Structure formats: structure tokens, C-alpha cells
Tab-separated table of C-alpha atoms in Angstrom:
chain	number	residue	atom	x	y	z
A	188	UNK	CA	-7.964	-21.879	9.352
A	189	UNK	CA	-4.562	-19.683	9.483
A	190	UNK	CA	-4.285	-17.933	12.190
A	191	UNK	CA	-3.953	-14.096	12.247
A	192	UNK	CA	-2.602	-11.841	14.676
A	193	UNK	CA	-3.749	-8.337	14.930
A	194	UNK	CA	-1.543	-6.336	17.137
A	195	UNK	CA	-2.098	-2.793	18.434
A	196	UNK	CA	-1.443	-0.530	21.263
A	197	UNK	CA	-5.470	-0.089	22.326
A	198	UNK	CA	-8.858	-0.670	21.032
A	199	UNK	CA	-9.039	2.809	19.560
A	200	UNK	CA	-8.249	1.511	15.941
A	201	UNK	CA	-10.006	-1.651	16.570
A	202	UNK	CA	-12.449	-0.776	13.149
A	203	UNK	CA	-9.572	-1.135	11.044
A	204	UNK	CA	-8.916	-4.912	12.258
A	205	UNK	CA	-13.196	-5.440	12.107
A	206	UNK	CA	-13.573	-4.708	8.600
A	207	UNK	CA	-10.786	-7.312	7.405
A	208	UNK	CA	-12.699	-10.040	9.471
A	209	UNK	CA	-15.089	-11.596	7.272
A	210	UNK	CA	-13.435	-11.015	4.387
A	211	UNK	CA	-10.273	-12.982	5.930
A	212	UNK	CA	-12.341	-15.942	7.250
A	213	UNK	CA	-13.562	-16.199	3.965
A	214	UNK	CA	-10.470	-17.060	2.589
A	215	UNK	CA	-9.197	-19.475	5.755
A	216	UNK	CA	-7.836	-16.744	7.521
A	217	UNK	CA	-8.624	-16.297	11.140
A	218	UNK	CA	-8.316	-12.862	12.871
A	219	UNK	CA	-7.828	-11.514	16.562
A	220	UNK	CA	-6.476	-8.639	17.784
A	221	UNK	CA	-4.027	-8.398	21.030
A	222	UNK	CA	-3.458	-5.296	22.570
A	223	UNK	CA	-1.860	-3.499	25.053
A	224	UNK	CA	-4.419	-1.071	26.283
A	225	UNK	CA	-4.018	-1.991	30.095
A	226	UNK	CA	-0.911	-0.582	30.124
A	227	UNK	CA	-2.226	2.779	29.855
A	228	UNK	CA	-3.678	3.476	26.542
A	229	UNK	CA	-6.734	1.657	27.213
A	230	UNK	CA	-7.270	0.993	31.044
A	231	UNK	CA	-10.166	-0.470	32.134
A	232	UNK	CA	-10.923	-2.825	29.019
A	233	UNK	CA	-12.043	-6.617	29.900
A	234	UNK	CA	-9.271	-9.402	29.295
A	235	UNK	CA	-11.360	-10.416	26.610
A	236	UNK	CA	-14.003	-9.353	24.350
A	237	UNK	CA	-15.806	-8.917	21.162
A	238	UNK	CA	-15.940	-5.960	19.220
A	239	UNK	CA	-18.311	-6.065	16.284
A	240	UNK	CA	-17.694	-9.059	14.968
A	241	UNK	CA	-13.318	-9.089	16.390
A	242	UNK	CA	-12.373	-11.320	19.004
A	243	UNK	CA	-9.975	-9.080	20.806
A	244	UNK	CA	-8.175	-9.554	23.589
A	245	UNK	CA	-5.815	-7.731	26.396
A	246	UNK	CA	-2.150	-8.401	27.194
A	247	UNK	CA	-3.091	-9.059	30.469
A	248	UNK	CA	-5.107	-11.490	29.843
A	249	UNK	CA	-1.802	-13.876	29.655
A	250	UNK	CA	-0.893	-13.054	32.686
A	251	UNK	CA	3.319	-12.400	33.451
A	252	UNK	CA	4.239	-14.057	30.383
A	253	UNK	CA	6.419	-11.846	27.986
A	254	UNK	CA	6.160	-11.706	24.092
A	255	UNK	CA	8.247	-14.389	23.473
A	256	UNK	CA	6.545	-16.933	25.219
A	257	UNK	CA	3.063	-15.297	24.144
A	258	UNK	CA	3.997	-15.820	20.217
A	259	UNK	CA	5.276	-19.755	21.029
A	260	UNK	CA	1.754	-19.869	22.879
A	261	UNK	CA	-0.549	-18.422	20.295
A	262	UNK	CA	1.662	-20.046	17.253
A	263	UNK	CA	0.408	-17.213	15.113
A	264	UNK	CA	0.899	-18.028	11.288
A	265	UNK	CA	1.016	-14.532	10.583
A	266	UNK	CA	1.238	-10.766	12.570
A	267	UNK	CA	-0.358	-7.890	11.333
A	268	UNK	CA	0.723	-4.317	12.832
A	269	UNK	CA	-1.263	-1.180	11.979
A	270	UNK	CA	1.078	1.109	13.152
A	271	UNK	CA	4.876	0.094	13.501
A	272	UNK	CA	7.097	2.841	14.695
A	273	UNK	CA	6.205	2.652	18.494
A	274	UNK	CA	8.739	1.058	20.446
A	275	UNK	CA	6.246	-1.804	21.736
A	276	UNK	CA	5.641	-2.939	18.204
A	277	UNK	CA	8.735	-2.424	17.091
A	278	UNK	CA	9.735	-4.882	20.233
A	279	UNK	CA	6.880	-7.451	19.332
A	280	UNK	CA	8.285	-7.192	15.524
A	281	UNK	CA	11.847	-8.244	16.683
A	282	UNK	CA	10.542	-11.125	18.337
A	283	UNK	CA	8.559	-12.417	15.373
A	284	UNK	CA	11.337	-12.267	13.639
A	285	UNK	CA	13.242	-14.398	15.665
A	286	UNK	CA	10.289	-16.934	15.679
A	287	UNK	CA	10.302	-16.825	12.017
A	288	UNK	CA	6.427	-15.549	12.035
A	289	UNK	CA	6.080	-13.810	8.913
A	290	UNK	CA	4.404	-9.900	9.321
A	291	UNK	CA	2.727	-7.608	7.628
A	292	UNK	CA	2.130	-3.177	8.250
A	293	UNK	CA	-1.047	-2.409	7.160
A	294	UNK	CA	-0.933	1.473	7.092
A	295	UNK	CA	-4.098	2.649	8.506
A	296	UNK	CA	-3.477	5.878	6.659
A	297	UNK	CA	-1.877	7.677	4.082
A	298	UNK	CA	1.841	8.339	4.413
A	299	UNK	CA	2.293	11.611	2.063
A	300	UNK	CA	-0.140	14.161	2.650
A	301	UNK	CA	2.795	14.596	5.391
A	302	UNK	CA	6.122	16.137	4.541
A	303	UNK	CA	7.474	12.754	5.020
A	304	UNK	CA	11.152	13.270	4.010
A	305	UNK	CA	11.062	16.234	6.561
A	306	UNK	CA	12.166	15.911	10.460
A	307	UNK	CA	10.134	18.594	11.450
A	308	UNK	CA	6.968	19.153	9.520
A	309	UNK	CA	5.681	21.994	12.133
A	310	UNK	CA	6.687	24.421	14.572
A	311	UNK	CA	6.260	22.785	18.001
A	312	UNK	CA	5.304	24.870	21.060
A	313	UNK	CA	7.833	23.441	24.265
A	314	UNK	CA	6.253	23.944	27.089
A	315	UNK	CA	3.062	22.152	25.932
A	316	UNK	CA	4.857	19.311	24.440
A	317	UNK	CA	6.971	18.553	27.193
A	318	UNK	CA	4.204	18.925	29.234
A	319	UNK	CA	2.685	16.067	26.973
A	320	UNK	CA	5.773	14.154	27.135
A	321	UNK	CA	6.003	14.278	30.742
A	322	UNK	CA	2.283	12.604	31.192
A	323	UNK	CA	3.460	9.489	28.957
A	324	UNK	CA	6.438	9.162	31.069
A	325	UNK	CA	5.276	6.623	33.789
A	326	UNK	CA	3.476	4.258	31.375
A	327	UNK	CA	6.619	4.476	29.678
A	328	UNK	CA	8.722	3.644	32.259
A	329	UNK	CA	6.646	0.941	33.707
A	330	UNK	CA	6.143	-0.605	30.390
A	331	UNK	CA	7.083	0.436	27.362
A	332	UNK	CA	10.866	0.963	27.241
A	333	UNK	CA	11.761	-2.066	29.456
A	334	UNK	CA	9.688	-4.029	27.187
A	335	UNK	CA	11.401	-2.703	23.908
A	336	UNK	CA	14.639	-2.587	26.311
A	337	UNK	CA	14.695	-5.957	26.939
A	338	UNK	CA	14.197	-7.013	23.383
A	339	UNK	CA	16.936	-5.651	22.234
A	340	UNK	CA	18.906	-7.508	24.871
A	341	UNK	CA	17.074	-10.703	23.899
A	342	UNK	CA	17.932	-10.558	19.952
A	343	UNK	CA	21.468	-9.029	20.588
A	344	UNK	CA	21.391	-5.619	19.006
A	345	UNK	CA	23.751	-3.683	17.966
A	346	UNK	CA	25.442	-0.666	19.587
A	347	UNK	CA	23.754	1.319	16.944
A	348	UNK	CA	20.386	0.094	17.902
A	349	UNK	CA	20.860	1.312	21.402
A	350	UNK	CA	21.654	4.737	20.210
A	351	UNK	CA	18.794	4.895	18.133
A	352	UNK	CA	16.424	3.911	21.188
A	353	UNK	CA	17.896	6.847	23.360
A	354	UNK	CA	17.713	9.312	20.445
A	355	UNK	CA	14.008	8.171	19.585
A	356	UNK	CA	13.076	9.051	23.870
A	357	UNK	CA	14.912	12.577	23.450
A	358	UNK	CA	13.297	13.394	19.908
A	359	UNK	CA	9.989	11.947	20.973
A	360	UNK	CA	9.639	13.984	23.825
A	361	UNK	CA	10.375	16.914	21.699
A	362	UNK	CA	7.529	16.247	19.257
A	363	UNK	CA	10.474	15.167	16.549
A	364	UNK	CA	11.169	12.485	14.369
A	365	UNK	CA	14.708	11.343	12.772
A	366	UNK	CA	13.822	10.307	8.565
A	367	UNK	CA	16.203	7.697	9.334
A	368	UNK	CA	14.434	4.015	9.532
A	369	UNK	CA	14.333	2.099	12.351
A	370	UNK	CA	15.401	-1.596	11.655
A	371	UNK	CA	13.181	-3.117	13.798
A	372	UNK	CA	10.374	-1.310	12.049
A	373	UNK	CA	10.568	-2.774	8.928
A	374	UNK	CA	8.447	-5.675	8.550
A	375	UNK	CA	7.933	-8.729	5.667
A	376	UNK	CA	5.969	-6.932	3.646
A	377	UNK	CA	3.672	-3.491	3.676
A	378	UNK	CA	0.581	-2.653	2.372
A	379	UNK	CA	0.235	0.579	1.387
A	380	UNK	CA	-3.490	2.618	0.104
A	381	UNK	CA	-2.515	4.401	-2.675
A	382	UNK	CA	0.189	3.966	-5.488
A	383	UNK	CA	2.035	7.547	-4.370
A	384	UNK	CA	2.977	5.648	-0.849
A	385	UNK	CA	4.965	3.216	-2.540
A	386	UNK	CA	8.085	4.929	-2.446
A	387	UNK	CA	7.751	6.250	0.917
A	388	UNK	CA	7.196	2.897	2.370
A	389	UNK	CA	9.945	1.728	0.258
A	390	UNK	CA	12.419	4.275	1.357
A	391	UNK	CA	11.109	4.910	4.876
A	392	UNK	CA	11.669	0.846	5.592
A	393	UNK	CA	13.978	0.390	3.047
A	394	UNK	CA	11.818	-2.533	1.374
A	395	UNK	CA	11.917	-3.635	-2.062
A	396	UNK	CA	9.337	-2.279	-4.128
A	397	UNK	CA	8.261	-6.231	-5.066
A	398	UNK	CA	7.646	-6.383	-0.644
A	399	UNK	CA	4.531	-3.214	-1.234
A	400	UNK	CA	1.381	-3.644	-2.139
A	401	UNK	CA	-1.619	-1.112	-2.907
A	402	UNK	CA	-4.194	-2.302	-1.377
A	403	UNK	CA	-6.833	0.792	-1.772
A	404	UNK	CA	-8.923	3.325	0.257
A	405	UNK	CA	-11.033	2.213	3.263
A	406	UNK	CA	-12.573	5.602	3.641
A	407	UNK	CA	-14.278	4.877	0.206
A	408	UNK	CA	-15.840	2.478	2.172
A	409	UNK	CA	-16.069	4.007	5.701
A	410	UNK	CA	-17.641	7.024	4.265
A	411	UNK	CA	-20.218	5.545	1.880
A	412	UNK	CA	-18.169	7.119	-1.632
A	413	UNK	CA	-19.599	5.193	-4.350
A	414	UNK	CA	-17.867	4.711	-7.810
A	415	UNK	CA	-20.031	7.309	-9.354
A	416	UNK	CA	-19.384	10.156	-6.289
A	417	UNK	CA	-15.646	10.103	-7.152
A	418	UNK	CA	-15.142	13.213	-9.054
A	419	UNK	CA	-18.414	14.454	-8.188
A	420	UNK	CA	-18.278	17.763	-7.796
A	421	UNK	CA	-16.697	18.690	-11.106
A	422	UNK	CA	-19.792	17.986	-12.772
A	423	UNK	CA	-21.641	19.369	-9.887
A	424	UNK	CA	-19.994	22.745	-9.255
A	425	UNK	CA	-20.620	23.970	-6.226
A	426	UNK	CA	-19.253	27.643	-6.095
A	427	UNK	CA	-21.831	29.513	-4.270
A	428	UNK	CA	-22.786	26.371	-1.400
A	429	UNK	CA	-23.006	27.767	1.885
A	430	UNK	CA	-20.805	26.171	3.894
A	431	UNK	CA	-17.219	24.931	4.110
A	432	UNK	CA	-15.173	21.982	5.791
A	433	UNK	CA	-12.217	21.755	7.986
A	434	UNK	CA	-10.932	18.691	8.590
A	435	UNK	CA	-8.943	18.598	11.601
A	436	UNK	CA	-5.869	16.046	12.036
A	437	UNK	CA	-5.744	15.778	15.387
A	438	UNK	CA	-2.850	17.979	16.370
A	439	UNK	CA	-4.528	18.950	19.940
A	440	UNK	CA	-3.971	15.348	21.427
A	441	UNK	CA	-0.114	14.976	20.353
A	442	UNK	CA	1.209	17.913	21.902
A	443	UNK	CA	2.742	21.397	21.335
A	444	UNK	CA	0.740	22.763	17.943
A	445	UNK	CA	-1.447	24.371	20.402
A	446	UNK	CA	-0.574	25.550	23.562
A	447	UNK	CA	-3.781	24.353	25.150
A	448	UNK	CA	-7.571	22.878	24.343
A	449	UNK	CA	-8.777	26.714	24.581
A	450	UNK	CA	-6.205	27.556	21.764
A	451	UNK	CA	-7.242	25.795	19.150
A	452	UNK	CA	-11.081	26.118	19.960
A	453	UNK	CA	-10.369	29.725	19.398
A	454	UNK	CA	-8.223	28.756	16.193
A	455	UNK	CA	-11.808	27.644	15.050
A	456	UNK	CA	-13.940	30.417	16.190
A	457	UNK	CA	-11.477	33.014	14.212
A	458	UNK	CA	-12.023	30.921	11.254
A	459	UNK	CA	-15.963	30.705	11.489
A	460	UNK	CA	-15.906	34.471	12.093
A	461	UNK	CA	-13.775	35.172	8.761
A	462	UNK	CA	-15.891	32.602	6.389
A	463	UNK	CA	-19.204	34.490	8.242
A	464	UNK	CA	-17.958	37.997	6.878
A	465	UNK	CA	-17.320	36.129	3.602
A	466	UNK	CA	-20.927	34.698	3.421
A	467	UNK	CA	-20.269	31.149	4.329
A	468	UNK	CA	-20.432	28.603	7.213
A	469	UNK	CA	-17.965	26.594	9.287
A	470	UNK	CA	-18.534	22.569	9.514
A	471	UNK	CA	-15.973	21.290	11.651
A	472	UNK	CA	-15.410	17.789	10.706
A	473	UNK	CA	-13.158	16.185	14.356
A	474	UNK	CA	-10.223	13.921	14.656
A	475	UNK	CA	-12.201	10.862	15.731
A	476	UNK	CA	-9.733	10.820	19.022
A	477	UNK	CA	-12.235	13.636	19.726
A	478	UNK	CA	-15.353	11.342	20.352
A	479	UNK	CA	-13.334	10.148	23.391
A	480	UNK	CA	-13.078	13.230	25.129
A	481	UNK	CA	-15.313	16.078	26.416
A	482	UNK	CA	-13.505	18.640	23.855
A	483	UNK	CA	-16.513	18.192	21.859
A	484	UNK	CA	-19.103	19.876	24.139
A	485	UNK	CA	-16.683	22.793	24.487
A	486	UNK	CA	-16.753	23.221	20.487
A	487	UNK	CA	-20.530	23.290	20.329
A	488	UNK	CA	-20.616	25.586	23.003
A	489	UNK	CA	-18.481	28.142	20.933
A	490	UNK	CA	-20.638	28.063	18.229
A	491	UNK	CA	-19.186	25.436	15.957
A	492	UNK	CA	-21.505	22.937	14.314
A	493	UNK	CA	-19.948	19.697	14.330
A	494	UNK	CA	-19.753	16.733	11.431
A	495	UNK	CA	-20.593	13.364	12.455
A	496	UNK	CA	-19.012	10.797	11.001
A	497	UNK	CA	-22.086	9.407	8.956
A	498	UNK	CA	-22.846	12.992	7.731
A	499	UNK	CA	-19.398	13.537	6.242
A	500	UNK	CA	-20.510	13.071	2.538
A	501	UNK	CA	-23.415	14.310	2.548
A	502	UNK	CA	-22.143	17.335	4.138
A	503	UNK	CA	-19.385	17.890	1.720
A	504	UNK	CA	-21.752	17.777	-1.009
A	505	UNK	CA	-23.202	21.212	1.016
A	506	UNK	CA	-19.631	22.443	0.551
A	507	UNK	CA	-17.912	24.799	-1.648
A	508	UNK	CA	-14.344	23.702	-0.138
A	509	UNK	CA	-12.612	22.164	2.184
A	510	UNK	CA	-9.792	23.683	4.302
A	511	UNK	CA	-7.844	20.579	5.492
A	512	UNK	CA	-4.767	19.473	7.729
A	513	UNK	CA	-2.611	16.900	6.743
A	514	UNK	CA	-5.215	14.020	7.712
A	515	UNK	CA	-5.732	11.155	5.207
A	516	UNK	CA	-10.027	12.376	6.153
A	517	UNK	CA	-8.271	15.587	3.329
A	518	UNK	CA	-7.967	12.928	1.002
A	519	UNK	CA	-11.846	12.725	0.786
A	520	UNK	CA	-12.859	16.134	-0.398
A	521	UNK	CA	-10.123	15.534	-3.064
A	522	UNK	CA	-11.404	12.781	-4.545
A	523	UNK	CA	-15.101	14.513	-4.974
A	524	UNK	CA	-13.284	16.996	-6.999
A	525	UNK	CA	-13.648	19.676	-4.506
A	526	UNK	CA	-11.103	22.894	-3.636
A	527	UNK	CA	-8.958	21.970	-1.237
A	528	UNK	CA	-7.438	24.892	0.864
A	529	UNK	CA	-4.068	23.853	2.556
A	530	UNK	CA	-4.051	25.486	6.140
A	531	UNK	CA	-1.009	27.036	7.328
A	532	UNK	CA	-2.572	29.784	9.515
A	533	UNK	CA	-2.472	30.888	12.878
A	534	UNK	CA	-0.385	28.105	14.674
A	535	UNK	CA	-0.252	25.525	11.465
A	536	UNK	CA	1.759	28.616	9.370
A	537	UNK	CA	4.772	26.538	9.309
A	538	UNK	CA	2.596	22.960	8.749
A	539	UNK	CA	4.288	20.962	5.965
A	540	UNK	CA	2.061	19.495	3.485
A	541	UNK	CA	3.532	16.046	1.296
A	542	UNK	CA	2.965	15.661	-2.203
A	543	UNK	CA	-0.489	13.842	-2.302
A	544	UNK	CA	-2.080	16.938	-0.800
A	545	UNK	CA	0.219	19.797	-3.123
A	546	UNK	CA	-0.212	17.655	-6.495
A	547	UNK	CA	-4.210	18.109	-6.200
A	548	UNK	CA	-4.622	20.277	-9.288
A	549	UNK	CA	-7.351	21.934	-7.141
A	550	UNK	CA	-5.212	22.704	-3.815
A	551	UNK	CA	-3.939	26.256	-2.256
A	552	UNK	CA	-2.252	27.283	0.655
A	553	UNK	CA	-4.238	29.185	2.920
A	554	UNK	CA	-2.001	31.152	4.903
A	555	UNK	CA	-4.824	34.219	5.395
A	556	UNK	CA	-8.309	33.989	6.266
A	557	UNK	CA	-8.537	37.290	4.564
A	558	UNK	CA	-7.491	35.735	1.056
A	559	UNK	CA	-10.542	33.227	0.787
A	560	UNK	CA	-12.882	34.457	-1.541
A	561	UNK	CA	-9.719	35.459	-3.758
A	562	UNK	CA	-7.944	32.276	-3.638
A	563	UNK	CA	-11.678	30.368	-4.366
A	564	UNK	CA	-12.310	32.879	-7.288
A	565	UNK	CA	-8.362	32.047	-9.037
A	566	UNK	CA	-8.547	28.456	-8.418
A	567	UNK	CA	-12.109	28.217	-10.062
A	568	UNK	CA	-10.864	30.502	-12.905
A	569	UNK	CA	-7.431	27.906	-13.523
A	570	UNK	CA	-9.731	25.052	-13.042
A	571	UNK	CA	-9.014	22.585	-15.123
A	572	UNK	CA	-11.259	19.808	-15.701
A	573	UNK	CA	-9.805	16.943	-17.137
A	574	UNK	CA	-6.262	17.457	-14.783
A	575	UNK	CA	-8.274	17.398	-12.113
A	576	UNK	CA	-10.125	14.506	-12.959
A	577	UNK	CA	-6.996	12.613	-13.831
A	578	UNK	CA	-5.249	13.124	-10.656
A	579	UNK	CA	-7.702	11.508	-8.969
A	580	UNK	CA	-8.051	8.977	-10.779
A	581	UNK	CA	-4.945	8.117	-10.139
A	582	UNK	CA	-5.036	8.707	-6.534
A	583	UNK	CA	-8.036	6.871	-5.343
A	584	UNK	CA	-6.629	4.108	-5.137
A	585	UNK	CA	-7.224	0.304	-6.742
A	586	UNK	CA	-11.112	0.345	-7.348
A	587	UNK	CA	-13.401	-1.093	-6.551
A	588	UNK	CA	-12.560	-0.183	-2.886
A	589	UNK	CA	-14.856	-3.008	-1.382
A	590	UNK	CA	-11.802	-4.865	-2.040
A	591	UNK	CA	-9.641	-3.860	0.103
A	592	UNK	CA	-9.941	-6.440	2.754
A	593	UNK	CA	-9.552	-8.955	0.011
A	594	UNK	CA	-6.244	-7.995	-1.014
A	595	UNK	CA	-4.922	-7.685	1.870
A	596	UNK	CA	-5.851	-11.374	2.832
A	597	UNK	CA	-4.326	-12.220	-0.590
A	598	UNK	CA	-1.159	-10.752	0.612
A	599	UNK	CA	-1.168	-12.617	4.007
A	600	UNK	CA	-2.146	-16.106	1.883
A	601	UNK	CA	0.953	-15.558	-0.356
A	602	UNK	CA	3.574	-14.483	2.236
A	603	UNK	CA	2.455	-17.130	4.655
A	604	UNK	CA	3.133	-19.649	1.662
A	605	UNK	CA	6.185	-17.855	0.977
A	606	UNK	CA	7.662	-18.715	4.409
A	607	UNK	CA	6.590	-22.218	4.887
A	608	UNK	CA	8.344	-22.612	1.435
A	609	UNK	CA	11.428	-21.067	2.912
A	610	UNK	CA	11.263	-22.991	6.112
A	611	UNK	CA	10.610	-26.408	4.318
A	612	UNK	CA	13.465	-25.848	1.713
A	613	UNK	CA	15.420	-24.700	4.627
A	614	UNK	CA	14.385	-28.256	6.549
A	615	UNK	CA	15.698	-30.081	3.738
A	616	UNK	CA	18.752	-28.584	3.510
């Protein structure tokens, strides 16, 4: 068996790993996730464990011993980062590279319903975000930017490099990003879920389009969509259904959007209120970060019903639309064929959308609650049919999306290949 590291900053995306297990040990491919979640993210965790059916275990469960040493312990054959922009993967990259461990980003999500050529995709509240900043700040300095400090010592960086880390702290902490790659976050090859991510990943990591792969959609699988659900709803028209979805993004646990929990709680009640007076229902369908906090209760107790995670389908088949964030959850609704209204409302009215969302044949802004009904009643009246169809088509992704895990354990088979090739060639030399 070839052995597969998983590597992550806490258990909280852990699902993503689980669902490539079996698939991966089917084809020789052994997988176990390391994370970092005692040193803050996840406190509490045991050293190791079992989730499902993923051997996971915590950083601390090696003791002192830094990421070097860990990766000439372990002798990975191959590393395989979720997420790669942070600065402790972007560290743990670095060092693979110097051990010549070949890696792979697996995007959890999808890069372009995000204005992802933008720097700043929405209006940030200060005081709030600062205020969120400043509560990361001792995890930080305890363990995250000596660690990613350090390697850039360790693998001589350039001046540049440096820069870059001090610019990332400042921008960070003012709920910005710079467009501008980071070197260190480029890894051996990406897998992206859809072909429109292609060129972002290209461009945002400055790959070669031959180093992407499409891989497909896990929520087609995570949310029980079927081949014969896609497109549903355009031969199931569902104008006068009672009740309609917003599917949140998260915004309320990464800072300044909202200037506090009660904010955006009351962001929801206002839009309840206006579909009411319009004759429909609010289903609130949560970031999942929500099911680890108490923020739930206090949306029930305003009078919001709540979508569980197993409902979500079923639910949007009750729906006549779907107001949505910029969460790749939006994606969903799309690809039943349903109207998807783009909020940029109350505090999201300067929210950038990307160009999966704004190419939906079947998407509007919604910048009033007042213009509902009207914007419902033009978009079913320009409706067309066989546009609509096509786009999604073409956006859900390689089919069928069972698959996924598959092809991404093809692409791990072929690049380790690809380096012990290199390395033995190399030897020769």
C-alpha cells in the first residue's frame, strides 16, 4: 500500500478526507489525516482516533518534533492538502518539497462563484474584523507564524517571500486578500470540481493547465442528487411552491460582514418578513460551521425554520428559488434548474459574485427584498429552457459523480509514478 497523507488544520473537514478512503485503499492507496487542531482550531481532540472509517491523528501526538522530521518519520509517498493558502500548509508544502514528496490540493469547494480575480469581494466592517483578528492572534503567535517563520528560514527564501508573509498578517487581519499567488502555495498538481475552475487554479497557482484535473462534484453525492434530479425542476416548474432557500456562506464566523451574531439573525428575520408579505416562506439552509455553535438555537428562536443537512433536496424540491451567497451549497439549486437570486442586500450589497454563479441563465441580483415577486415573474418570462439546461450540463461536473474519489486516487497513482520516475532517472544520472 502507498501511503497517503491527509493534512488539515482541524477535524472540521475531516468528511472530505472519509469519503476518498475506501475508494483509495481500493486502488493501494492508504489514507490518514494529520492535523493541527491542538493548536487551537480543534482543542481537546485525542492524539489519535478514528473518524468514520479515517485514521486521523493530532500533531501532538509526535510530540516536539517539527515537520521536517515528522515527513522523514511518516515517509509519506504522497500529501494531500484541502485547503493551501494558510500559512501552516503553506509551511508543511515547502517542506515536502524539499523532501521531494510529491502533493496534491484537492479543493474542497468551488473557486468561482467568488469574484476571484478581485482583492476585495465585500465591504468589510473594522471594528468587527479586527476584533476577529485580534482573537486568532495568540494561536498565531504561539504557533502558526513561527512555524511558517521558520520554514522559510529552513528552505532559504527569498527577500520577496518575507515581504509577502508580513503583507499576508496585515491584509489578513483586515479581512483582505492580495490576487497575487503565493509560491509556497502552489503544489504538484490540483484537482479542481468543475471545468470553469481550471483557469483559476491555473492562474491563481500559476500551474500548467496539463498539472489540473476535474475531478467532479461531491455534493452530488453528499446531498443524495441523482443523475435524473439534475435539471429537475425545469420539467417540474415550481412557480407557485411555498417556500424559498437561502443558503448562507458562512460570513458570520470570518469576521466583519456583520457587525455581530444579532446582525445577521436580524438580516434573516427582515428577509422572512418580506417573502411572508409576498406569500412565501423562509428555509434557512446554515453554513455547516453553524452545527458547532449555539447560533443555531438563537435562529429558531427568531422564527426561522432551519434545513438539515439530509433535508436539503428534498426541501429544495418545496422551493420556488433559492436566494444564495457565494457558497459552493448555491451551486446545488443551480443544477436542479431552479432561480437563483444573487444576494447583495442589507450588509452583502457590495458582495461580489464570480462567473459560475452570474453565467446561470436562471440567476438575478437581488439587491431589494421589495423586487422579488418582479424579478421571479421576468426571469420565468426569459426562461429559457434548453440554455438553461445546457449550462448545467456543463457545470455539473464529470458524471457520474460517484467517481470522484476514484479520480482523484488516479491522480495520486500517476503523480506518485511520475516522481519515482524522476527520482530514478535522476539516480542514474
Amino acid at each position: 500500500m502507498k501511503k497517503i497523507m491527509g493534512f488539515d488544520n482541524w477535524t472540521g473537514g475531516s468528511h472530505h478526507f472519509e469519503r476518498l478512503v475506501k475508494p483509495f485503499a481500493e486502488q493501494g492507496l492508504d489514507l490518514r489525516l494529520l492535523h493541527l487542531g491542538s493548536w487551537g482550531n480543534d482543542i481537546g481532540r485525542p492524539k489519535e482516533e478514528t473518524l468514520g472509517i479515517l485514521q486521523v491523528r493530532d500533531i501532538c501526538y509526535y510530540g516536539n518534533i517539527d515537520f521536517p522530521d515528522l515527513l522523514r518519520r511518516e515517509k509519506p509517498d504522497l500529501v494531500l492538502f484541502m485547503s493551501i493558502d494558510t500559512f501552516s500548509h503553506r509551511a508543511f508544502n515547502r517542506y515536502c518539497r524539499e523532501a521531494n514528496v510529491p502533493t496534491i490540493h484537492l479543493l474542497h469547494g468551488l473557486m468561482r462563484v467568488q469574484a476571484v480575480n478581485r482583492a476585495a469581494r465585500w465591504k468589510v466592517r473594522i471594528v468587527p474584523q479586527l476584533l476577529f483578528a485580534l482573537g486568532r492572534v495568540p494561536k498565531a503567535m504561539r504557533h502558526v507564524w513561527p512555524c511558517y517563520a521558520k520554514s522559510l528560514w529552513r528552505t532559504k527564501a527569498s527577500l520577496s517571500e518575507w515581504k509577502r508573509f508580513l503583507s499576508d498578517i496585515v491584509l489578513g487581519a483586515m479581512g483582505r486578500f492580495t490576487t497575487k499567488r503565493a509560491e509556497d502555495a502552489r503544489t504538484d498538481h490540483c484537482c479542481v470540481l468543475v471545468q470553469m475552475d481550471v483557469e483559476s487554479a491555473v492562474e491563481k497557482y500559476s500551474l500548467r493547465r496539463e498539472d489540473v484535473s476535474v475531478v467532479g462534484l461531491p455534493d452530488l453525492i453528499s446531498f443524495g442528487i441523482a443523475p435524473e434530479m439534475i435539471g429537475w425542476n425545469l420539467d417540474h416548474e415550481n412557480a407557485d411552491a411555498p417556500y424559498v432557500m437561502y443558503i448562507d456562506t458562512g460570513f458570520i464566523f470570518s469576521g466583519g460582514v456583520y457587525a455581530s451574531p444579532k446582525d445577521f439573525i436580524g438580516h434573516l428575520v427582515r428577509t422572512g418578513k418580506a417573502l411572508e408579505a409576498r406569500g412565501k416562506r423562509l428555509i434557512f439552509k446554515p453554513h455547516p460551521d453553524f452545527f458547532r455553535t449555539n447560533l443555531l438555537d438563537d435562529v429558531r428562536n427568531a422564527g426561522i425554520e432551519i434545513c438539515e443537512k439530509k433535508d436539503f433536496l428534498p426541501r429544495l424540491q418545496q422551493c420556488c428559488a433559492a436566494i444564495v451567497e457565494t457558497s459552493s451549497a448555491s451551486l446545488v439549486p443551480a443544477i436542479l434548474g431552479l432561480p437563483l437570486l444573487l444576494a447583495k442586500y442589507d450588509a452583502l450589497s457590495t458582495l461580489d459574485y464570480g462567473d459560475l454563479l452570474t453565467s446561470y441563465p436562471r440567476a438575478k441580483e437581488l439587491t431589494d427584498l421589495a423586487d422579488f415577486s418582479e424579478l421571479l415573474a421576468e426571469e420565468r418570462v426569459s426562461l429559457d429552457v434548453e440554455k438553461t439546461r445546457t449550462w448545467i450540463f456543463d457545470n455539473a461536473g464529470p458524471l457520474p459523480a460517484e467517481e470522484m474519489p476514484l479520480r482523484v486516487a488516479r491522480v495520486a497513482i500517476d503523480l506518485i509514478a511520475a516522481f519515482r520516475k524522476k527520482s530514478a532517472t535522476a539516480h542514474a544520472g
